């Protein structure tokens, strides 16, 4: 049995408008300067709590406010990338086992994944609070493999940042970088990506091609 572990933000969902709006609302509320796109994009893939902690002294209430604002308003401006649902359904029809590993809190991520009708076909969702060391460390990938009943060496990790690629390679999996997200292609190559793809059709073909390998 083989599986795929997807990142969420920048890979399956275009959530940058929501992330930027909510982060900046909280930064301003707690007396810090908002982030522009050039400042924010390199931060994607890190823990949102850490991003706030670098700018706000009393981070716990700020992070709580950020989570609550995200949950209350994410459907305003977060959207599944065109082609994401079709690819997930087609992979499920081929018995590909799928999970999501994200830098969001697990319960928040599961709420969002459910709201966008991705679970099923996605069988498991792991957040950064559900492992001791999240991406770029491999523990979350191993946890997803355990939930799917797959071995890391028979699993593909898919994401849009170097953190996803580093986690996948550290776990002993193949790693595919997607170019439509928030990371940089050069950084994903340097992190060891086995392949970069530009479309969901390319990604689907790559996954199914690997599925046929023994």
Coordinates of C-alpha atoms in Angstrom, one line a residue:
X1 CA 0.0 0.0 0.0
X2 CA 1.3 3.4 -1.0
X3 CA 0.3 6.9 0.2
X4 CA 0.5 10.6 -0.3
X5 CA 0.9 13.2 2.5
X6 CA -0.1 16.7 1.4
X7 CA 0.7 20.1 2.9
X8 CA -2.5 22.2 3.2
X9 CA -1.8 26.0 2.8
X10 CA -0.3 26.8 -0.6
X11 CA -0.7 23.2 -1.8
X12 CA -4.4 22.3 -1.7
X13 CA -5.8 25.6 -0.4
X14 CA -5.1 29.2 -1.4
X15 CA -5.3 30.7 2.1
X16 CA -2.8 33.6 1.8
X17 CA -5.5 36.2 1.8
X18 CA -6.9 34.8 5.0
X19 CA -3.5 34.4 6.7
X20 CA -2.4 37.9 5.8
X21 CA -5.7 39.5 6.9
X22 CA -5.9 37.7 10.2
X23 CA -2.2 38.0 11.1
X24 CA -2.2 41.7 10.4
X25 CA -5.4 42.3 12.3
X26 CA -3.8 40.7 15.4
X27 CA -0.5 42.4 14.9
X28 CA -2.1 45.8 14.7
X29 CA -4.4 45.0 17.7
X30 CA -1.4 44.2 19.8
X31 CA 0.6 47.2 18.7
X32 CA 2.9 45.8 16.1
X33 CA 3.3 46.7 12.4
X34 CA 1.4 44.7 9.7
X35 CA 3.4 42.6 7.3
X36 CA 3.4 43.1 3.5
X37 CA 3.5 40.3 1.0
X38 CA 7.3 40.3 0.7
X39 CA 7.7 40.0 4.5
X40 CA 4.9 37.4 4.9
X41 CA 5.6 34.9 2.2
X42 CA 9.0 33.6 3.6
X43 CA 7.2 33.0 6.9
X44 CA 4.7 30.5 5.5
X45 CA 5.5 27.0 6.6
X46 CA 6.5 28.1 10.1
X47 CA 4.4 28.0 13.2
X48 CA 2.0 30.9 13.2
X49 CA 2.5 31.2 17.0
X50 CA 6.3 31.7 16.4
X51 CA 5.6 34.4 13.8
X52 CA 3.5 36.3 16.3
X53 CA 5.9 35.7 19.1
X54 CA 8.7 37.5 17.3
X55 CA 6.6 40.6 17.1
X56 CA 4.3 40.5 20.2
X57 CA 5.5 40.2 23.7
X58 CA 2.4 38.6 25.2
X59 CA 1.9 36.0 22.5
X60 CA -0.6 33.6 24.1
X61 CA -3.7 35.8 24.0
X62 CA -2.6 37.1 20.6
X63 CA -2.3 33.6 19.2
X64 CA -5.7 32.7 20.8
X65 CA -7.3 35.7 19.1
X66 CA -5.6 34.7 15.8
X67 CA -7.0 31.2 15.9
X68 CA -10.5 32.4 16.7
X69 CA -10.5 35.0 14.0
X70 CA -9.2 32.4 11.4
X71 CA -11.9 29.9 12.4
X72 CA -14.7 32.5 12.3
X73 CA -13.8 34.0 9.0
X74 CA -11.6 31.7 6.8
X75 CA -14.4 31.0 4.4
X76 CA -14.5 34.7 3.4
X77 CA -11.3 34.5 1.4
X78 CA -9.8 31.0 1.5
X79 CA -10.4 28.8 -1.6
X80 CA -9.4 25.4 -2.8
X81 CA -7.1 25.7 -5.8
X82 CA -8.8 24.8 -9.0
X83 CA -8.2 21.2 -9.8
X84 CA -7.5 20.1 -6.2
X85 CA -10.8 18.3 -5.5
X86 CA -10.7 16.6 -8.9
X87 CA -7.2 15.3 -8.2
X88 CA -8.0 14.0 -4.7
X89 CA -11.1 12.2 -6.0
X90 CA -9.2 10.6 -8.9
X91 CA -6.4 9.5 -6.6
X92 CA -8.9 8.0 -4.1
X93 CA -10.5 6.1 -7.0
X94 CA -7.1 4.5 -7.6
X95 CA -6.9 3.5 -3.9
X96 CA -4.2 6.0 -3.1
X97 CA -4.2 6.6 0.7
X98 CA -4.0 10.3 1.5
X99 CA -3.3 12.5 4.6
X100 CA -2.6 16.1 5.3
X101 CA 0.2 17.4 7.5
X102 CA 0.0 21.1 8.3
X103 CA 1.5 23.8 10.5
X104 CA -1.9 24.7 11.8
X105 CA -3.3 23.3 15.0
X106 CA -4.9 19.9 14.4
X107 CA -8.5 20.7 15.3
X108 CA -8.4 23.9 13.3
X109 CA -7.0 22.1 10.3
X110 CA -9.6 19.4 10.5
X111 CA -12.4 22.0 10.6
X112 CA -11.0 23.7 7.5
X113 CA -10.4 20.4 5.6
X114 CA -14.0 19.4 6.4
X115 CA -15.4 22.7 5.3
X116 CA -13.8 22.3 1.9
X117 CA -15.1 18.7 1.5
X118 CA -11.6 17.1 1.4
X119 CA -12.2 14.6 4.2
X120 CA -12.9 12.1 2.7
X121 CA -11.1 11.5 0.4
X122 CA -8.3 12.6 2.8
X123 CA -8.2 10.1 5.6
X124 CA -6.0 11.8 8.3
X125 CA -5.1 15.3 9.2
X126 CA -2.2 16.1 11.6
X127 CA -1.4 19.5 13.0
X128 CA 1.8 21.0 14.4
X129 CA 0.5 20.6 18.0
X130 CA 0.1 16.8 17.6
X131 CA 3.8 15.9 17.2
X132 CA 6.8 16.8 19.4
X133 CA 8.7 18.4 16.4
X134 CA 6.7 19.5 13.4
X135 CA 8.0 20.2 9.9
X136 CA 10.8 20.3 8.8
X137 CA 11.3 17.4 11.2
X138 CA 10.0 14.0 10.0
X139 CA 7.7 13.1 13.0
X140 CA 4.5 14.3 11.4
X141 CA 5.2 12.5 8.2
X142 CA 5.8 9.3 10.2
X143 CA 2.6 9.9 12.1
X144 CA 0.6 10.3 8.9
X145 CA 2.1 7.1 7.5
X146 CA 1.1 5.3 10.6
X147 CA -2.5 6.6 10.3
X148 CA -2.6 5.5 6.7
X149 CA -1.0 2.2 7.2
X150 CA 1.8 3.0 4.7
X151 CA 5.6 2.9 5.0
X152 CA 7.5 6.2 4.6
X153 CA 9.5 4.7 1.7
X154 CA 6.2 4.0 0.0
X155 CA 4.9 7.4 0.6
X156 CA 5.1 10.7 -1.4
X157 CA 5.2 14.0 0.5
X158 CA 3.8 17.0 -1.5
X159 CA 4.2 20.6 -0.5
X160 CA 5.0 24.2 -1.6
X161 CA 7.9 25.1 0.7
X162 CA 11.3 23.8 1.7
X163 CA 9.9 22.8 5.1
X164 CA 7.7 20.2 3.4
X165 CA 10.5 18.9 1.3
X166 CA 12.9 18.7 4.2
X167 CA 10.3 16.8 6.3
X168 CA 9.6 14.4 3.5
X169 CA 13.2 13.6 2.8
X170 CA 14.1 13.3 6.5
X171 CA 11.2 10.8 6.8
X172 CA 12.6 8.6 4.1
X173 CA 9.9 9.5 1.6
X174 CA 9.9 10.9 -1.9
X175 CA 9.1 14.6 -2.0
X176 CA 7.3 16.6 -4.7
X177 CA 7.3 20.4 -4.7
X178 CA 4.4 22.4 -6.2
X179 CA 5.1 25.7 -7.8
X180 CA 1.7 27.4 -7.4
X181 CA 2.1 28.0 -3.7
X182 CA 4.0 30.3 -1.5
X183 CA 7.5 28.8 -1.5
X184 CA 10.4 29.2 -3.9
X185 CA 11.3 26.6 -6.5
X186 CA 15.0 27.1 -5.9
X187 CA 14.6 26.5 -2.2
X188 CA 12.6 23.3 -2.8
X189 CA 15.3 22.0 -5.1
X190 CA 18.0 22.8 -2.6
X191 CA 16.0 21.0 0.0
X192 CA 16.1 17.8 -2.1
X193 CA 12.8 17.8 -4.0
X194 CA 12.6 14.7 -6.3
X195 CA 10.4 16.6 -8.7
X196 CA 8.7 20.0 -9.1
X197 CA 5.3 20.2 -10.8
X198 CA 3.4 23.2 -12.2
X199 CA -0.2 21.8 -12.3
X200 CA -2.5 19.4 -10.5
X201 CA -2.6 17.2 -13.7
X202 CA 1.2 16.9 -13.5
X203 CA 1.0 16.1 -9.9
X204 CA -1.6 13.4 -10.4
X205 CA 0.4 11.8 -13.2
X206 CA 3.6 11.8 -11.0
X207 CA 1.8 10.2 -8.1
X208 CA 0.1 7.5 -10.2
X209 CA 3.4 6.8 -12.0
X210 CA 5.0 6.2 -8.7
X211 CA 2.1 4.0 -7.7
X212 CA 2.9 1.7 -10.5
X213 CA 6.5 1.3 -9.4
X214 CA 7.8 -1.7 -7.4

